[in-house]
PDB file of C-alpha atoms in Angstrom:
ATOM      1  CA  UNK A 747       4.449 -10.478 -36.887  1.00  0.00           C
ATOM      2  CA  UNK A 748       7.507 -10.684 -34.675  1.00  0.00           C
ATOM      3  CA  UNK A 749       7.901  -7.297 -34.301  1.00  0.00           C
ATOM      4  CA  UNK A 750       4.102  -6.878 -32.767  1.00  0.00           C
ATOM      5  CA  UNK A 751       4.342  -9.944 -30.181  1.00  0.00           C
ATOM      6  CA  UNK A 752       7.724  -8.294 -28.950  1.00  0.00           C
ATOM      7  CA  UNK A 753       6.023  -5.265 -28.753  1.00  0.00           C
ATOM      8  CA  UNK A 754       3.129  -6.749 -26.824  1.00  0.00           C
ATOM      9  CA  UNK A 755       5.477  -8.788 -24.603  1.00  0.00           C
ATOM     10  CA  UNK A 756       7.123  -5.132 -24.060  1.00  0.00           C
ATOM     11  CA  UNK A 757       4.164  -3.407 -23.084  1.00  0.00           C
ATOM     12  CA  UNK A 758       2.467  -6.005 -20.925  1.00  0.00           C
ATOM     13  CA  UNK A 759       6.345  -5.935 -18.898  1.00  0.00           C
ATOM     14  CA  UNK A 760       5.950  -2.138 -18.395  1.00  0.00           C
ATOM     15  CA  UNK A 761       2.516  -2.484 -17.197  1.00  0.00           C
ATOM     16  CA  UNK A 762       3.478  -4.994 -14.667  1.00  0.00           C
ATOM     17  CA  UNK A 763       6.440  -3.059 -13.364  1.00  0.00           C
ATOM     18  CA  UNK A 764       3.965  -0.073 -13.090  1.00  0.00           C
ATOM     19  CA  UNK A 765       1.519  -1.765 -11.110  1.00  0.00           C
ATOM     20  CA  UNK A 766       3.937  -3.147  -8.665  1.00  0.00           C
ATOM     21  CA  UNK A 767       5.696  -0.309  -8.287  1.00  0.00           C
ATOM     22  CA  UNK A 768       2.301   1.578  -7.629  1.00  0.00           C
ATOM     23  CA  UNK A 769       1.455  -1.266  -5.181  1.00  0.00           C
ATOM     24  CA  UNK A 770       4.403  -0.985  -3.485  1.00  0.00           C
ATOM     25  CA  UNK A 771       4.095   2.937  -3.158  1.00  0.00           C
ATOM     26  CA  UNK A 772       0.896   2.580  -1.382  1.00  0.00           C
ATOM     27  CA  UNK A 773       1.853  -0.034   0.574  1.00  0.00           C
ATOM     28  CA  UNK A 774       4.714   2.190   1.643  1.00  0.00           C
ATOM     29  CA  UNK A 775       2.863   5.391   2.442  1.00  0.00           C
ATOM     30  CA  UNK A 776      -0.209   2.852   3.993  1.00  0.00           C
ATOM     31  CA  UNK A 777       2.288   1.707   6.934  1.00  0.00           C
ATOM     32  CA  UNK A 778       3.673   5.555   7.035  1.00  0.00           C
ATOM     33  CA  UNK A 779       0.445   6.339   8.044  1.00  0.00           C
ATOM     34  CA  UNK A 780      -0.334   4.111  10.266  1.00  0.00           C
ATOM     35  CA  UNK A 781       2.886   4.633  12.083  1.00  0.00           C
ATOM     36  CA  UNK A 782       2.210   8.685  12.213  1.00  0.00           C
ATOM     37  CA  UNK A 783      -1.534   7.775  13.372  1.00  0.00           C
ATOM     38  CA  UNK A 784       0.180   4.936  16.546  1.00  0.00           C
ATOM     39  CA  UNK A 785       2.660   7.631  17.386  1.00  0.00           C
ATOM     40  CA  UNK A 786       0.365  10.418  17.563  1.00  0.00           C
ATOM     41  CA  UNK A 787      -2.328   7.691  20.091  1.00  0.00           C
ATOM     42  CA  UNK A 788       0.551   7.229  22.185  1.00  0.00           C
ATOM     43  CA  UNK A 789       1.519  10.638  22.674  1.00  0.00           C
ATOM     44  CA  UNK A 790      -1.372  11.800  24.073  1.00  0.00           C
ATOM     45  CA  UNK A 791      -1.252   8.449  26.086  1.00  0.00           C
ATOM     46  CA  UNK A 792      -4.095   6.624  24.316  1.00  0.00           C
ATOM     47  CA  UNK A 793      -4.556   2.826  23.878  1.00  0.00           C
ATOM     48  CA  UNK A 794      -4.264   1.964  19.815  1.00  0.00           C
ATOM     49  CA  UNK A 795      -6.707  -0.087  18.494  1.00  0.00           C
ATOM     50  CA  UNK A 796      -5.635  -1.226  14.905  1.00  0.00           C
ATOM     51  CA  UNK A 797      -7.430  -3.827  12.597  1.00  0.00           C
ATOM     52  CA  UNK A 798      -5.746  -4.767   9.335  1.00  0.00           C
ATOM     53  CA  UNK A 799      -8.798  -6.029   6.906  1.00  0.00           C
ATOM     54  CA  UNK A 800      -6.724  -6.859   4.054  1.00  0.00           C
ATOM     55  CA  UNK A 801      -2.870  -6.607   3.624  1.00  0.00           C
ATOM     56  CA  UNK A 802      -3.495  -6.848  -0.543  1.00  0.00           C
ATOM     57  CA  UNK A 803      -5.715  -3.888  -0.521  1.00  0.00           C
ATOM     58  CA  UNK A 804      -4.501  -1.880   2.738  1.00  0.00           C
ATOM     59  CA  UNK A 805      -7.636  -1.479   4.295  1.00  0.00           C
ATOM     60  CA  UNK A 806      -7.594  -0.946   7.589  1.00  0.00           C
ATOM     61  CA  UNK A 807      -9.571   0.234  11.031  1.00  0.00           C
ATOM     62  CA  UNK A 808      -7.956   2.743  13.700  1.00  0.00           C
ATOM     63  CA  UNK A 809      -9.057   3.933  16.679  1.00  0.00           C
ATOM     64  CA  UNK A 810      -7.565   5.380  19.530  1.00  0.00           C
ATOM     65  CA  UNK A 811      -9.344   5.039  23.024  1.00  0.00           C
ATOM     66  CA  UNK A 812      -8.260   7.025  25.850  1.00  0.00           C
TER      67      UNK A 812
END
């Protein structure tokens, strides 16, 4: 009986560590982007427009006006 809830307790752990690790990964690659799409605007001397809709789930609305 011991033996399962440790097991449990194990695997919920590693599932939590995967998830945030995954969340931080896209996160990560999420502002990446955003920073190759800004540089690339202001290169060819546009104006960014950038609206973040939700930090939790990245979603987000670019546009560059020239």
């Amino acid at each position: 009986m011991i033996q399962t809830r440790h097991m449990i307790g194990l695997i919920a752990v590693t599932l939590l560590l995967v998830v945030a690790l995954l969340l931080a990964a896209q996160h990560y690659f999420t502002k990446k982007e955003i920073s190759a799409l800004t540089d690339g605007c202001l290169e060819n001397d546009g104006t960014v427009e950038l609206t973040i809709h939700n930090t939790l789930t990245n979603s987000y609305e670019f546009a560059c006006m020239r």
